[in-house]
XYZ file of C-alpha atoms in Angstrom:
270
model
C 157.361 43.416 -121.539
C 157.276 40.862 -118.704
C 157.563 43.690 -116.221
C 154.593 45.403 -117.818
C 152.443 42.306 -117.805
C 153.191 41.649 -114.169
C 151.592 45.015 -113.345
C 148.412 44.584 -115.341
C 146.130 43.291 -112.638
C 147.306 46.050 -110.360
C 145.982 48.497 -112.917
C 142.573 46.919 -113.432
C 141.835 47.196 -109.736
C 142.178 50.982 -109.764
C 138.990 52.892 -109.043
C 137.206 55.266 -111.354
C 138.051 58.954 -111.461
C 135.617 61.888 -111.378
C 132.864 61.118 -113.858
C 130.019 63.579 -113.366
C 129.573 67.385 -113.354
C 130.260 67.801 -109.623
C 130.861 71.575 -109.238
C 131.218 72.289 -112.989
C 127.792 73.889 -113.275
C 128.648 75.659 -116.536
C 128.107 72.300 -118.252
C 124.382 72.696 -117.577
C 124.089 76.012 -119.438
C 121.483 75.358 -122.173
C 122.101 71.627 -121.790
C 119.667 68.771 -122.371
C 119.685 65.862 -119.916
C 117.785 62.635 -119.377
C 117.464 60.175 -116.478
C 119.879 57.275 -116.722
C 118.521 53.841 -117.580
C 118.622 51.598 -114.504
C 118.967 47.824 -114.257
C 115.520 46.203 -113.752
C 116.220 44.983 -110.219
C 117.023 48.541 -109.058
C 114.300 50.470 -110.905
C 111.971 50.624 -107.917
C 114.634 52.598 -106.042
C 115.409 54.941 -108.932
C 115.120 58.701 -109.316
C 114.984 59.608 -105.645
C 116.317 63.099 -106.370
C 113.485 64.265 -108.660
C 110.868 66.624 -107.230
C 107.717 68.277 -108.550
C 107.837 71.330 -106.270
C 110.207 73.382 -104.149
C 109.365 75.604 -101.204
C 111.359 78.853 -101.157
C 113.797 77.172 -103.540
C 115.277 75.087 -100.762
C 112.893 72.502 -99.346
C 111.700 69.664 -101.527
C 108.125 68.380 -101.473
C 106.071 65.968 -103.543
C 108.867 63.623 -104.427
C 107.887 61.772 -107.589
C 107.315 58.488 -105.797
C 104.010 57.132 -104.608
C 104.182 55.796 -101.060
C 101.500 53.340 -99.944
C 102.072 52.139 -96.408
C 105.540 50.606 -96.398
C 105.668 50.205 -100.196
C 107.300 52.769 -102.464
C 106.441 52.875 -106.158
C 109.175 54.363 -108.332
C 108.577 57.008 -110.983
C 110.901 55.077 -113.274
C 108.415 54.482 -116.092
C 107.276 58.108 -115.971
C 110.759 59.585 -116.305
C 113.063 57.137 -118.098
C 114.038 58.281 -121.575
C 112.478 61.735 -121.192
C 114.584 64.677 -122.349
C 114.721 67.722 -120.084
C 116.107 71.157 -120.907
C 118.104 72.714 -118.069
C 116.675 76.189 -117.565
C 118.584 77.188 -114.429
C 120.451 75.897 -111.407
C 120.947 76.981 -107.826
C 123.509 76.325 -105.138
C 122.085 75.548 -101.724
C 124.207 75.524 -98.574
C 122.680 73.880 -95.551
C 123.307 71.811 -92.458
C 124.393 68.816 -94.508
C 126.698 70.674 -96.875
C 126.359 71.963 -100.429
C 123.841 70.673 -102.916
C 122.695 71.880 -106.326
C 119.152 72.140 -107.632
C 118.538 71.961 -111.380
C 115.358 73.432 -112.840
C 114.270 71.156 -115.679
C 111.502 71.435 -118.264
C 109.861 68.839 -120.458
C 107.059 69.472 -122.960
C 104.979 66.647 -121.525
C 105.764 66.863 -117.814
C 106.315 70.585 -117.369
C 108.779 71.916 -114.784
C 110.597 69.590 -112.407
C 113.535 69.870 -110.049
C 116.549 67.679 -109.541
C 118.906 67.823 -106.543
C 122.387 66.373 -106.279
C 125.399 66.680 -104.044
C 128.710 67.359 -105.829
C 130.630 64.753 -103.810
C 128.286 61.795 -104.447
C 128.856 60.568 -107.993
C 127.105 57.232 -107.513
C 123.784 58.905 -106.641
C 123.752 61.175 -109.718
C 120.918 59.870 -111.897
C 121.213 62.064 -115.000
C 123.209 61.891 -118.202
C 123.757 64.549 -120.838
C 122.067 64.438 -124.221
C 123.539 67.769 -125.324
C 126.322 69.838 -123.723
C 126.667 73.112 -125.687
C 129.547 74.396 -123.553
C 131.689 71.279 -123.545
C 135.403 72.249 -123.507
C 137.574 70.740 -126.240
C 139.663 68.854 -123.683
C 136.729 67.808 -121.500
C 137.276 64.049 -121.874
C 140.967 64.336 -121.048
C 140.046 64.659 -117.367
C 139.135 60.948 -117.486
C 142.785 60.005 -118.045
C 145.325 59.640 -115.270
C 149.086 59.612 -115.756
C 150.999 57.163 -113.580
C 154.789 56.918 -113.333
C 154.872 54.866 -110.140
C 154.100 51.412 -111.538
C 157.352 51.074 -113.479
C 160.048 53.047 -115.274
C 157.568 53.465 -118.128
C 154.782 56.062 -118.254
C 151.249 54.672 -117.958
C 148.077 56.482 -118.925
C 144.929 54.950 -117.448
C 141.596 55.800 -119.052
C 138.638 55.784 -116.691
C 136.771 52.500 -116.320
C 133.405 52.617 -118.086
C 130.928 49.770 -117.931
C 133.602 47.283 -116.935
C 135.967 48.356 -119.741
C 139.289 50.189 -119.336
C 142.084 51.100 -121.752
C 145.718 51.877 -120.932
C 148.515 53.367 -122.960
C 152.135 52.755 -121.970
C 155.167 54.696 -123.211
C 158.177 52.341 -123.359
C 161.653 52.403 -124.853
C 160.349 50.348 -127.782
C 157.255 52.450 -128.464
C 153.662 52.684 -127.302
C 151.767 49.661 -126.026
C 147.985 49.551 -125.579
C 146.016 47.352 -123.200
C 142.356 46.502 -122.853
C 141.039 45.386 -119.469
C 137.492 44.055 -119.337
C 135.356 42.617 -116.555
C 132.146 40.722 -117.264
C 129.657 39.449 -114.668
C 127.483 36.418 -115.455
C 125.376 33.930 -113.536
C 127.267 31.028 -115.133
C 131.009 30.446 -115.405
C 133.214 30.414 -118.491
C 136.084 28.817 -116.580
C 138.459 27.102 -118.972
C 137.204 29.050 -121.989
C 139.064 31.834 -123.789
C 138.537 34.862 -125.980
C 136.955 38.310 -126.077
C 135.253 40.481 -128.687
C 134.340 44.132 -129.218
C 131.765 44.967 -131.901
C 131.941 48.514 -133.284
C 129.097 50.557 -134.750
C 130.348 50.029 -138.308
C 130.207 46.239 -137.911
C 133.929 45.774 -137.294
C 134.736 43.107 -134.705
C 137.960 43.343 -132.720
C 138.610 39.998 -131.118
C 141.182 37.516 -129.908
C 139.916 33.950 -129.374
C 143.023 32.920 -127.441
C 143.014 35.486 -124.612
C 142.827 33.828 -121.193
C 139.787 34.505 -119.010
C 140.267 34.784 -115.253
C 137.173 33.769 -113.257
C 136.294 34.547 -109.655
C 133.070 34.587 -107.627
C 131.798 37.936 -106.374
C 130.319 38.560 -102.943
C 126.892 38.448 -104.623
C 127.489 35.000 -106.096
C 128.072 36.158 -109.672
C 130.981 34.909 -111.755
C 133.355 37.749 -112.601
C 135.251 37.175 -115.846
C 138.332 39.330 -116.382
C 140.468 39.566 -119.507
C 143.634 41.489 -120.274
C 144.615 41.907 -123.919
C 147.011 43.996 -125.958
C 145.635 46.025 -128.871
C 147.341 47.507 -131.894
C 147.414 51.229 -132.566
C 145.215 50.633 -135.598
C 142.596 48.893 -133.452
C 142.659 51.774 -131.008
C 142.084 54.246 -133.849
C 139.135 52.177 -135.051
C 137.522 52.390 -131.603
C 138.106 56.161 -131.547
C 136.132 56.574 -134.764
C 133.530 53.842 -134.277
C 132.124 53.385 -130.746
C 131.808 49.957 -129.184
C 128.176 48.771 -129.296
C 128.627 45.227 -127.995
C 131.243 43.435 -125.903
C 131.792 39.838 -124.951
C 133.963 37.199 -123.354
C 133.875 33.560 -124.444
C 130.292 33.005 -125.694
C 128.790 35.778 -123.530
C 127.720 38.896 -125.460
C 126.139 42.088 -124.172
C 125.132 45.476 -125.592
C 127.431 48.287 -124.495
C 125.974 51.756 -123.843
C 129.195 53.538 -122.805
C 130.789 53.240 -126.247
C 130.473 56.882 -127.303
C 132.082 58.338 -124.197
C 134.886 55.748 -124.363
C 135.596 56.761 -127.966
C 135.936 60.393 -126.901
C 138.214 59.478 -124.005
C 140.414 57.359 -126.293
C 140.816 60.258 -128.731
C 142.541 62.124 -125.917
C 144.451 59.033 -124.774
C 145.954 58.645 -128.250
C 147.493 62.115 -128.004
C 149.333 61.383 -124.748
């Protein structure tokens, strides 16, 4: 156990794995998508890849932003929360590599176009509402097996919204870990505890878990916790998505709960 715990912070630093459609265009067949919600401070830069027209199917015009002098007004309020049906998609190969164009329709806004490059996950501004052709093992691609950290076998679930789960096969059975990072403008240094609130009202918590605090390059306080969970707690999260998370007295709504539940269902089978 000591050997496992000594490796925990190595694990939490691992980057995310592939998280968006990339080249898997079949996921868009008859799918419904919507623009992702963006933090208020970044909304004015949002939705740069939406267009109202295409020329010859390749050149974009009339980007859905209003430019006045040196000021750009985002189309955030126009597009956020709107559901679009994906009617078709095209692959475009040009000077700057491959990109895909989605043809989207909305009852209110009509036809629009969305472009993305398969290698740039962070610039992808859509999320799925419905995926009719989702493979049964789709969420298993968000789990990475690792045998290099120790003699035990680790399975790392992808980090979502500052939350990551690990499963470890050991000689004494399976062990589950929760890693969580929480950014706040004030510090909880010296305080302890974390909580996860599920959609059925269940609260998974441990008031004694130590909170590590560091200052980010942006001046925020980053609070990190590492906690072990029981198999029963893991099963609860599989069936009832996390809707709120917290450390110390800080609490925040959690929008990635549903996808984490699906990923954990696969993790439990490893």
